Amino acid sequence: MTAPHRVVVLALDGVYPFELGIPSRVFGSAWGRYEVLTCSVDGGSVATNSDFSVTVGHGPEVLATADTVVLPPFDVSMVRRGLPPKLEEALAAVPPGTRIVSICTGAFVMAAAGRLDGRRATTHWSLVDTFRSWYPEVDLDPDVLFVDDGDLLTSAGAASGVDLCLHVVRQDHGAAVANDVARACVVPPWRDGGQAQYIQHPVPEEAANGTSATRQWALERLHEPLPLTELAGHARMSVRTFARRFNEEVGTSPGRWLIQQRIARARHLLETTDLAVDDLAAQVGFATGTSLREHLHAAIGVTPLAYRRTFRGASVGSTAG
């Protein structure tokens, strides 16, 4: 029997209790596929940013045994440019190539340790200016909920940690398992847009004037072309007003959002059906199989056949190439 994937969560002083619990809640809902351990830099209790401390079960020695390390966020008032000696020593125990996941301010720890140099990353939108001034060598993207840069994954604040952990489950075990985990946690398996939707904007005068109904309508018709004029017409707005309102609510353009939804649907079908790539492309609204291949490769760096083989085994035929 295969041993479960070991996730080690490193709790630092000032940790946010909600985010500290995200890895255990998400990975712990994957029916034994993961083992989650929580440690501190010295094995002692950890002061949260609330009025209580937490007792962890392990010291830093378990970091050397991790398949994945998670760095939950800590209070922004405790963000520093360098690393305390005990934290630096603890991180040095993490074997090279171990997957490291950070939530919010956890990215500052990764950057201070030099692990994000030349890599793409994100953090909470309110800390972007500080992060860029301290770590200009990091390719920071402040507009997304999370960044997957191979063995280094970073996310924005709070609930985006849920998004990223679900993404890890999806990468490890496929959309069906991730969807079941999301259902068990009563959270959406995928959220649209990026951090831009959470930066303060003027609130539309009437909720009825939003684009939510049109987005739902579009999701039921992904196999259709859905030009911007048709989307705006459904929302009973001018094209300019619809595009502006859509970006305010979702954090991205209608065209980019449609591509994201079509790719997400295509990935689900690649994992759960034997549809040939041309037929699959038609079902999700790409004009040709070539178009699907190009968009999928741009999004996740693999072909449909390679993606299907990852989640369904090497016996998959060539119809998904």
mmCIF file of C-alpha atoms in Angstrom:
data_model
loop_
_atom_site.group_PDB
_atom_site.id
_atom_site.type_symbol
_atom_site.label_atom_id
_atom_site.label_comp_id
_atom_site.label_asym_id
_atom_site.label_seq_id
_atom_site.Cartn_x
_atom_site.Cartn_y
_atom_site.Cartn_z
ATOM 1 C CA MET A 1 0.000 0.000 0.000
ATOM 2 C CA THR A 2 1.359 3.414 -1.009
ATOM 3 C CA ALA A 3 2.212 5.707 1.898
ATOM 4 C CA PRO A 4 0.226 8.935 1.971
ATOM 5 C CA HIS A 5 1.835 12.107 0.692
ATOM 6 C CA ARG A 6 3.283 13.936 3.702
ATOM 7 C CA VAL A 7 2.387 17.613 4.075
ATOM 8 C CA VAL A 8 4.270 19.500 6.801
ATOM 9 C CA VAL A 9 2.841 22.851 7.900
ATOM 10 C CA LEU A 10 5.366 25.228 9.467
ATOM 11 C CA ALA A 11 3.588 27.514 11.947
ATOM 12 C CA LEU A 12 5.331 30.801 12.757
ATOM 13 C CA ASP A 13 4.613 33.279 15.537
ATOM 14 C CA GLY A 14 1.773 35.599 14.560
ATOM 15 C CA VAL A 15 0.147 32.929 12.395
ATOM 16 C CA TYR A 16 -3.451 33.481 11.345
ATOM 17 C CA PRO A 17 -5.512 30.657 12.877
ATOM 18 C CA PHE A 18 -7.871 30.345 9.904
ATOM 19 C CA GLU A 19 -5.094 29.900 7.366
ATOM 20 C CA LEU A 20 -3.137 27.615 9.680
ATOM 21 C CA GLY A 21 -6.038 25.183 9.523
ATOM 22 C CA ILE A 22 -6.500 25.238 5.753
ATOM 23 C CA PRO A 23 -3.989 22.476 4.866
ATOM 24 C CA SER A 24 -5.395 20.072 7.464
ATOM 25 C CA ARG A 25 -8.942 20.803 6.364
ATOM 26 C CA VAL A 26 -8.365 20.483 2.622
ATOM 27 C CA PHE A 27 -5.745 17.728 2.443
ATOM 28 C CA GLY A 28 -7.361 15.933 5.358
ATOM 29 C CA SER A 29 -10.559 15.672 3.314
ATOM 30 C CA ALA A 30 -8.874 13.652 0.561
ATOM 31 C CA TRP A 31 -9.616 10.257 2.157
ATOM 32 C CA GLY A 32 -6.165 9.249 3.323
ATOM 33 C CA ARG A 33 -4.208 10.451 0.313
ATOM 34 C CA TYR A 34 -2.317 12.939 2.490
ATOM 35 C CA GLU A 35 -0.806 12.960 5.964
ATOM 36 C CA VAL A 36 -0.684 16.447 7.490
ATOM 37 C CA LEU A 37 1.774 17.302 10.273
ATOM 38 C CA THR A 38 2.163 20.703 11.929
ATOM 39 C CA CYS A 39 5.478 21.885 13.345
ATOM 40 C CA SER A 40 7.189 24.983 14.695
ATOM 41 C CA VAL A 41 10.791 26.159 14.406
ATOM 42 C CA ASP A 42 11.621 24.812 17.867
ATOM 43 C CA GLY A 43 8.841 22.345 18.654
ATOM 44 C CA GLY A 44 7.260 24.749 21.128
ATOM 45 C CA SER A 45 3.870 26.453 21.116
ATOM 46 C CA VAL A 46 3.172 29.219 18.622
ATOM 47 C CA ALA A 47 1.513 32.545 19.353
ATOM 48 C CA THR A 48 -1.235 33.342 16.844
ATOM 49 C CA ASN A 49 -2.297 36.836 15.869
ATOM 50 C CA SER A 50 -5.381 36.312 18.039
ATOM 51 C CA ASP A 51 -5.641 36.049 21.810
ATOM 52 C CA PHE A 52 -4.447 32.448 22.031
ATOM 53 C CA SER A 53 -1.497 30.227 21.228
ATOM 54 C CA VAL A 54 -1.451 26.801 19.594
ATOM 55 C CA THR A 55 0.471 23.711 20.604
ATOM 56 C CA VAL A 56 1.962 21.863 17.642
ATOM 57 C CA GLY A 57 2.797 18.195 17.506
ATOM 58 C CA HIS A 58 6.259 18.353 16.016
ATOM 59 C CA GLY A 59 9.564 20.160 15.852
ATOM 60 C CA PRO A 60 11.471 21.256 12.743
ATOM 61 C CA GLU A 61 12.967 17.807 12.213
ATOM 62 C CA VAL A 62 9.809 16.672 10.349
ATOM 63 C CA LEU A 63 10.545 19.205 7.590
ATOM 64 C CA ALA A 64 13.248 16.858 6.336
ATOM 65 C CA THR A 65 10.596 14.169 5.778
ATOM 66 C CA ALA A 66 8.100 16.360 3.908
ATOM 67 C CA ASP A 67 6.843 15.784 0.386
ATOM 68 C CA THR A 68 5.165 19.199 0.553
ATOM 69 C CA VAL A 69 5.843 22.073 2.964
ATOM 70 C CA VAL A 70 3.157 24.704 3.606
ATOM 71 C CA LEU A 71 3.979 28.153 4.974
ATOM 72 C CA PRO A 72 0.761 29.689 6.331
ATOM 73 C CA PRO A 73 0.649 33.477 6.736
ATOM 74 C CA PHE A 74 1.489 35.504 9.800
ATOM 75 C CA ASP A 75 0.453 38.991 10.904
ATOM 76 C CA VAL A 76 1.619 41.700 8.522
ATOM 77 C CA SER A 77 3.071 43.671 11.447
ATOM 78 C CA MET A 78 5.630 40.862 11.835
ATOM 79 C CA VAL A 79 6.791 40.817 8.222
ATOM 80 C CA ARG A 80 10.556 41.357 8.115
ATOM 81 C CA ARG A 81 13.076 41.449 5.310
ATOM 82 C CA GLY A 82 15.385 38.813 6.754
ATOM 83 C CA LEU A 83 14.920 35.445 8.437
ATOM 84 C CA PRO A 84 15.390 34.776 12.159
ATOM 85 C CA PRO A 85 18.203 32.251 12.710
ATOM 86 C CA LYS A 86 15.881 29.466 13.926
ATOM 87 C CA LEU A 87 13.626 29.849 10.899
ATOM 88 C CA GLU A 88 16.584 29.910 8.535
ATOM 89 C CA GLU A 89 17.917 26.734 10.134
ATOM 90 C CA ALA A 90 14.511 25.041 9.915
ATOM 91 C CA LEU A 91 14.115 25.851 6.215
ATOM 92 C CA ALA A 92 17.606 24.563 5.501
ATOM 93 C CA ALA A 93 16.358 21.125 6.521
ATOM 94 C CA VAL A 94 13.849 21.032 3.645
ATOM 95 C CA PRO A 95 15.325 18.774 0.938
ATOM 96 C CA PRO A 96 15.954 20.352 -2.484
ATOM 97 C CA GLY A 97 13.049 19.791 -4.859
ATOM 98 C CA THR A 98 10.451 19.518 -2.103
ATOM 99 C CA ARG A 99 7.225 21.229 -3.116
ATOM 100 C CA ILE A 100 6.763 24.412 -1.067
ATOM 101 C CA VAL A 101 3.404 26.162 -0.812
ATOM 102 C CA SER A 102 2.917 29.597 0.735
ATOM 103 C CA ILE A 103 -0.222 31.500 1.655
ATOM 104 C CA CYS A 104 -0.235 35.318 1.735
ATOM 105 C CA THR A 105 2.724 36.606 3.802
ATOM 106 C CA GLY A 106 4.330 33.176 3.643
ATOM 107 C CA ALA A 107 5.762 34.325 0.295
ATOM 108 C CA PHE A 108 7.979 36.776 2.184
ATOM 109 C CA VAL A 109 9.611 33.831 3.957
ATOM 110 C CA MET A 110 10.221 32.033 0.666
ATOM 111 C CA ALA A 111 11.669 35.189 -0.882
ATOM 112 C CA ALA A 112 13.887 35.954 2.120
ATOM 113 C CA ALA A 113 15.254 32.417 1.869
ATOM 114 C CA GLY A 114 16.185 33.090 -1.763
ATOM 115 C CA ARG A 115 13.871 30.407 -3.096
ATOM 116 C CA LEU A 116 11.834 32.746 -5.289
ATOM 117 C CA ASP A 117 14.732 34.424 -7.105
ATOM 118 C CA GLY A 118 13.895 34.444 -10.799
ATOM 119 C CA ARG A 119 10.602 32.695 -10.155
ATOM 120 C CA ARG A 120 6.990 33.810 -10.598
ATOM 121 C CA ALA A 121 5.012 34.359 -7.394
ATOM 122 C CA THR A 122 2.189 36.285 -5.752
ATOM 123 C CA THR A 123 1.192 37.575 -2.332
ATOM 124 C CA HIS A 124 -1.575 39.690 -0.814
ATOM 125 C CA TRP A 125 -2.367 42.710 -2.991
ATOM 126 C CA SER A 126 -1.885 45.154 -0.107
ATOM 127 C CA LEU A 127 1.758 44.080 0.294
ATOM 128 C CA VAL A 128 2.797 44.273 -3.352
ATOM 129 C CA ASP A 129 4.798 47.503 -3.116
ATOM 130 C CA THR A 130 6.749 46.285 -0.081
ATOM 131 C CA PHE A 131 7.427 42.907 -1.645
ATOM 132 C CA ARG A 132 8.679 44.412 -4.905
ATOM 133 C CA SER A 133 10.954 46.886 -3.141
ATOM 134 C CA TRP A 134 12.517 44.147 -1.021
ATOM 135 C CA TYR A 135 12.659 41.376 -3.635
ATOM 136 C CA PRO A 136 12.894 42.896 -7.133
ATOM 137 C CA GLU A 137 14.425 39.669 -8.424
ATOM 138 C CA VAL A 138 11.078 37.886 -7.969
ATOM 139 C CA ASP A 139 8.594 37.981 -10.856
ATOM 140 C CA LEU A 140 5.607 39.100 -8.767
ATOM 141 C CA ASP A 141 2.097 38.830 -10.235
ATOM 142 C CA PRO A 142 -0.322 40.705 -7.950
ATOM 143 C CA ASP A 143 -3.411 40.056 -10.077
ATOM 144 C CA VAL A 144 -3.928 36.328 -9.476
ATOM 145 C CA LEU A 145 -5.267 34.213 -6.625
ATOM 146 C CA PHE A 146 -2.298 31.848 -6.790
ATOM 147 C CA VAL A 147 0.759 30.969 -8.846
ATOM 148 C CA ASP A 148 1.939 27.468 -9.643
ATOM 149 C CA ASP A 149 5.619 27.666 -10.610
ATOM 150 C CA GLY A 150 6.398 23.983 -10.427
ATOM 151 C CA ASP A 151 7.824 23.081 -7.020
ATOM 152 C CA LEU A 152 7.139 26.587 -5.645
ATOM 153 C CA LEU A 153 3.516 27.682 -5.274
ATOM 154 C CA THR A 154 2.309 30.948 -3.764
ATOM 155 C CA SER A 155 -1.130 32.376 -3.067
ATOM 156 C CA ALA A 156 -2.776 35.604 -2.039
ATOM 157 C CA GLY A 157 -4.598 36.154 1.249
ATOM 158 C CA ALA A 158 -6.945 34.005 3.319
ATOM 159 C CA ALA A 159 -9.364 32.032 1.138
ATOM 160 C CA SER A 160 -6.911 31.876 -1.754
ATOM 161 C CA GLY A 161 -5.027 29.400 0.417
ATOM 162 C CA VAL A 162 -8.049 27.122 0.012
ATOM 163 C CA ASP A 163 -7.917 27.692 -3.751
ATOM 164 C CA LEU A 164 -4.240 26.770 -3.864
ATOM 165 C CA CYS A 165 -4.564 23.649 -1.712
ATOM 166 C CA LEU A 166 -7.456 22.466 -3.891
ATOM 167 C CA HIS A 167 -5.268 23.148 -6.921
ATOM 168 C CA VAL A 168 -2.572 20.929 -5.427
ATOM 169 C CA VAL A 169 -5.116 18.140 -4.908
ATOM 170 C CA ARG A 170 -6.300 18.633 -8.488
ATOM 171 C CA GLN A 171 -2.741 18.401 -9.810
ATOM 172 C CA ASP A 172 -2.004 15.329 -7.704
ATOM 173 C CA HIS A 173 -5.235 13.382 -8.158
ATOM 174 C CA GLY A 174 -7.403 15.029 -10.799
ATOM 175 C CA ALA A 175 -10.500 17.200 -10.926
ATOM 176 C CA ALA A 176 -12.906 14.544 -9.659
ATOM 177 C CA VAL A 177 -11.044 14.117 -6.357
ATOM 178 C CA ALA A 178 -10.545 17.875 -5.961
ATOM 179 C CA ASN A 179 -14.242 18.466 -6.590
ATOM 180 C CA ASP A 180 -15.157 15.892 -3.949
ATOM 181 C CA VAL A 181 -12.778 17.544 -1.474
ATOM 182 C CA ALA A 182 -14.292 20.954 -2.242
ATOM 183 C CA ARG A 183 -17.763 19.537 -1.723
ATOM 184 C CA ALA A 184 -16.723 18.037 1.624
ATOM 185 C CA CYS A 185 -15.345 21.440 2.686
ATOM 186 C CA VAL A 186 -18.412 23.249 1.281
ATOM 187 C CA VAL A 187 -16.295 25.568 -0.867
ATOM 188 C CA PRO A 188 -16.246 26.165 -4.642
ATOM 189 C CA PRO A 189 -13.775 23.880 -6.457
ATOM 190 C CA TRP A 190 -12.594 26.820 -8.555
ATOM 191 C CA ARG A 191 -13.001 30.582 -8.239
ATOM 192 C CA ASP A 192 -12.975 32.902 -11.211
ATOM 193 C CA GLY A 193 -10.722 35.880 -11.687
ATOM 194 C CA GLY A 194 -7.909 37.172 -9.553
ATOM 195 C CA GLN A 195 -7.131 39.524 -6.708
ATOM 196 C CA ALA A 196 -8.363 42.539 -8.640
ATOM 197 C CA GLN A 197 -11.921 41.621 -7.725
ATOM 198 C CA TYR A 198 -11.076 42.026 -4.010
ATOM 199 C CA ILE A 199 -9.382 45.404 -4.223
ATOM 200 C CA GLN A 200 -11.745 48.135 -3.202
ATOM 201 C CA HIS A 201 -13.889 49.375 -6.083
ATOM 202 C CA PRO A 202 -16.978 51.537 -6.197
ATOM 203 C CA VAL A 203 -19.998 49.299 -5.627
ATOM 204 C CA PRO A 204 -22.454 49.193 -8.561
ATOM 205 C CA GLU A 205 -25.643 51.054 -7.753
ATOM 206 C CA GLU A 206 -27.833 47.994 -8.209
ATOM 207 C CA ALA A 207 -26.847 44.336 -7.815
ATOM 208 C CA ALA A 208 -29.233 43.545 -10.678
ATOM 209 C CA ASN A 209 -26.896 45.430 -12.995
ATOM 210 C CA GLY A 210 -24.077 42.921 -12.443
ATOM 211 C CA THR A 211 -22.734 40.227 -14.749
ATOM 212 C CA SER A 212 -23.278 37.166 -12.573
ATOM 213 C CA ALA A 213 -26.393 35.975 -14.422
ATOM 214 C CA THR A 214 -24.635 36.349 -17.756
ATOM 215 C CA ARG A 215 -21.630 34.390 -16.524
ATOM 216 C CA GLN A 216 -23.907 31.533 -15.462
ATOM 217 C CA TRP A 217 -25.710 31.734 -18.799
ATOM 218 C CA ALA A 218 -22.363 31.563 -20.621
ATOM 219 C CA LEU A 219 -21.198 28.532 -18.628
ATOM 220 C CA GLU A 220 -24.224 26.639 -19.929
ATOM 221 C CA ARG A 221 -23.267 27.543 -23.518
ATOM 222 C CA LEU A 222 -19.499 27.139 -23.659
ATOM 223 C CA HIS A 223 -19.876 25.123 -26.864
ATOM 224 C CA GLU A 224 -21.162 28.282 -28.594
ATOM 225 C CA PRO A 225 -18.944 31.151 -29.900
ATOM 226 C CA LEU A 226 -20.229 33.695 -27.305
ATOM 227 C CA PRO A 227 -18.851 36.940 -28.776
ATOM 228 C CA LEU A 228 -18.652 39.975 -26.513
ATOM 229 C CA THR A 229 -21.627 41.580 -28.228
ATOM 230 C CA GLU A 230 -23.803 38.581 -27.374
ATOM 231 C CA LEU A 231 -22.680 38.569 -23.738
ATOM 232 C CA ALA A 232 -23.347 42.281 -23.419
ATOM 233 C CA GLY A 233 -26.733 41.855 -25.076
ATOM 234 C CA HIS A 234 -27.723 39.153 -22.585
ATOM 235 C CA ALA A 235 -26.720 41.480 -19.721
ATOM 236 C CA ARG A 236 -28.636 44.339 -21.414
ATOM 237 C CA MET A 237 -25.583 46.570 -21.383
ATOM 238 C CA SER A 238 -23.469 48.287 -23.977
ATOM 239 C CA VAL A 239 -20.276 46.421 -24.870
ATOM 240 C CA ARG A 240 -18.145 49.042 -23.132
ATOM 241 C CA THR A 241 -20.232 49.019 -19.925
ATOM 242 C CA PHE A 242 -20.352 45.228 -19.833
ATOM 243 C CA ALA A 243 -16.584 44.875 -20.283
ATOM 244 C CA ARG A 244 -15.906 47.419 -17.543
ATOM 245 C CA ARG A 245 -18.432 45.915 -15.122
ATOM 246 C CA PHE A 246 -17.188 42.381 -15.848
ATOM 247 C CA ASN A 247 -13.592 43.318 -15.072
ATOM 248 C CA GLU A 248 -14.643 45.061 -11.831
ATOM 249 C CA GLU A 249 -16.527 41.979 -10.632
ATOM 250 C CA VAL A 250 -14.306 39.169 -11.877
ATOM 251 C CA GLY A 251 -10.853 40.730 -12.138
ATOM 252 C CA THR A 252 -10.272 39.780 -15.756
ATOM 253 C CA SER A 253 -11.730 40.425 -19.205
ATOM 254 C CA PRO A 254 -14.720 38.475 -20.599
ATOM 255 C CA GLY A 255 -12.554 36.932 -23.311
ATOM 256 C CA ARG A 256 -9.874 35.737 -20.916
ATOM 257 C CA TRP A 257 -12.522 34.434 -18.501
ATOM 258 C CA LEU A 258 -14.173 32.416 -21.285
ATOM 259 C CA ILE A 259 -10.844 30.828 -22.196
ATOM 260 C CA GLN A 260 -10.263 29.913 -18.537
ATOM 261 C CA GLN A 261 -13.685 28.285 -18.312
ATOM 262 C CA ARG A 262 -13.203 26.399 -21.562
ATOM 263 C CA ILE A 263 -9.831 25.094 -20.442
ATOM 264 C CA ALA A 264 -11.266 24.036 -17.082
ATOM 265 C CA ARG A 265 -14.112 22.185 -18.828
ATOM 266 C CA ALA A 266 -11.682 20.577 -21.262
ATOM 267 C CA ARG A 267 -9.506 19.331 -18.407
ATOM 268 C CA HIS A 268 -12.524 17.776 -16.743
ATOM 269 C CA LEU A 269 -13.525 16.016 -19.953
ATOM 270 C CA LEU A 270 -9.973 14.807 -20.574
ATOM 271 C CA GLU A 271 -9.995 13.232 -17.119
ATOM 272 C CA THR A 272 -13.464 11.708 -17.278
ATOM 273 C CA THR A 273 -14.167 10.805 -20.944
ATOM 274 C CA ASP A 274 -12.535 9.163 -23.949
ATOM 275 C CA LEU A 275 -13.606 11.911 -26.361
ATOM 276 C CA ALA A 276 -11.220 12.564 -29.232
ATOM 277 C CA VAL A 277 -9.569 15.948 -28.993
ATOM 278 C CA ASP A 278 -11.506 17.457 -31.921
ATOM 279 C CA ASP A 279 -14.848 16.367 -30.449
ATOM 280 C CA LEU A 280 -13.803 17.572 -27.018
ATOM 281 C CA ALA A 281 -12.744 20.938 -28.429
ATOM 282 C CA ALA A 282 -16.154 21.389 -30.024
ATOM 283 C CA GLN A 283 -17.904 20.652 -26.733
ATOM 284 C CA VAL A 284 -16.013 23.376 -24.886
ATOM 285 C CA GLY A 285 -16.128 26.043 -27.584
ATOM 286 C CA PHE A 286 -12.708 25.900 -29.234
ATOM 287 C CA ALA A 287 -12.959 26.072 -33.020
ATOM 288 C CA THR A 288 -10.520 23.217 -33.647
ATOM 289 C CA GLY A 289 -8.504 20.608 -31.839
ATOM 290 C CA THR A 290 -5.412 22.631 -32.697
ATOM 291 C CA SER A 291 -6.861 25.619 -30.885
ATOM 292 C CA LEU A 292 -7.526 23.488 -27.803
ATOM 293 C CA ARG A 293 -3.985 22.124 -27.888
ATOM 294 C CA GLU A 294 -2.522 25.633 -28.103
ATOM 295 C CA HIS A 295 -4.646 27.028 -25.263
ATOM 296 C CA LEU A 296 -4.079 24.028 -23.002
ATOM 297 C CA HIS A 297 -0.332 24.156 -23.560
ATOM 298 C CA ALA A 298 -0.271 27.891 -22.866
ATOM 299 C CA ALA A 299 -2.224 27.372 -19.635
ATOM 300 C CA ILE A 300 -0.508 24.329 -18.132
ATOM 301 C CA GLY A 301 2.355 23.461 -20.470
ATOM 302 C CA VAL A 302 1.184 20.043 -21.701
ATOM 303 C CA THR A 303 -0.714 18.493 -24.607
ATOM 304 C CA PRO A 304 -4.178 16.950 -24.181
ATOM 305 C CA LEU A 305 -2.699 13.462 -24.540
ATOM 306 C CA ALA A 306 -0.034 14.098 -21.908
ATOM 307 C CA TYR A 307 -2.634 15.566 -19.560
ATOM 308 C CA ARG A 308 -5.003 12.621 -20.041
ATOM 309 C CA ARG A 309 -2.199 10.123 -19.489
ATOM 310 C CA THR A 310 -1.225 11.878 -16.251
ATOM 311 C CA PHE A 311 -4.675 11.401 -14.773
ATOM 312 C CA ARG A 312 -5.894 8.245 -16.518
ATOM 313 C CA GLY A 313 -2.772 6.156 -17.037
ATOM 314 C CA ALA A 314 -0.366 5.276 -19.828
ATOM 315 C CA SER A 315 -2.905 2.992 -21.561
ATOM 316 C CA VAL A 316 -4.735 5.986 -23.029
ATOM 317 C CA GLY A 317 -4.732 5.950 -26.811
ATOM 318 C CA SER A 318 -3.644 8.641 -29.230
ATOM 319 C CA THR A 319 -7.077 10.197 -29.901
ATOM 320 C CA ALA A 320 -6.413 12.936 -27.312
ATOM 321 C CA GLY A 321 -3.118 14.096 -28.779
#
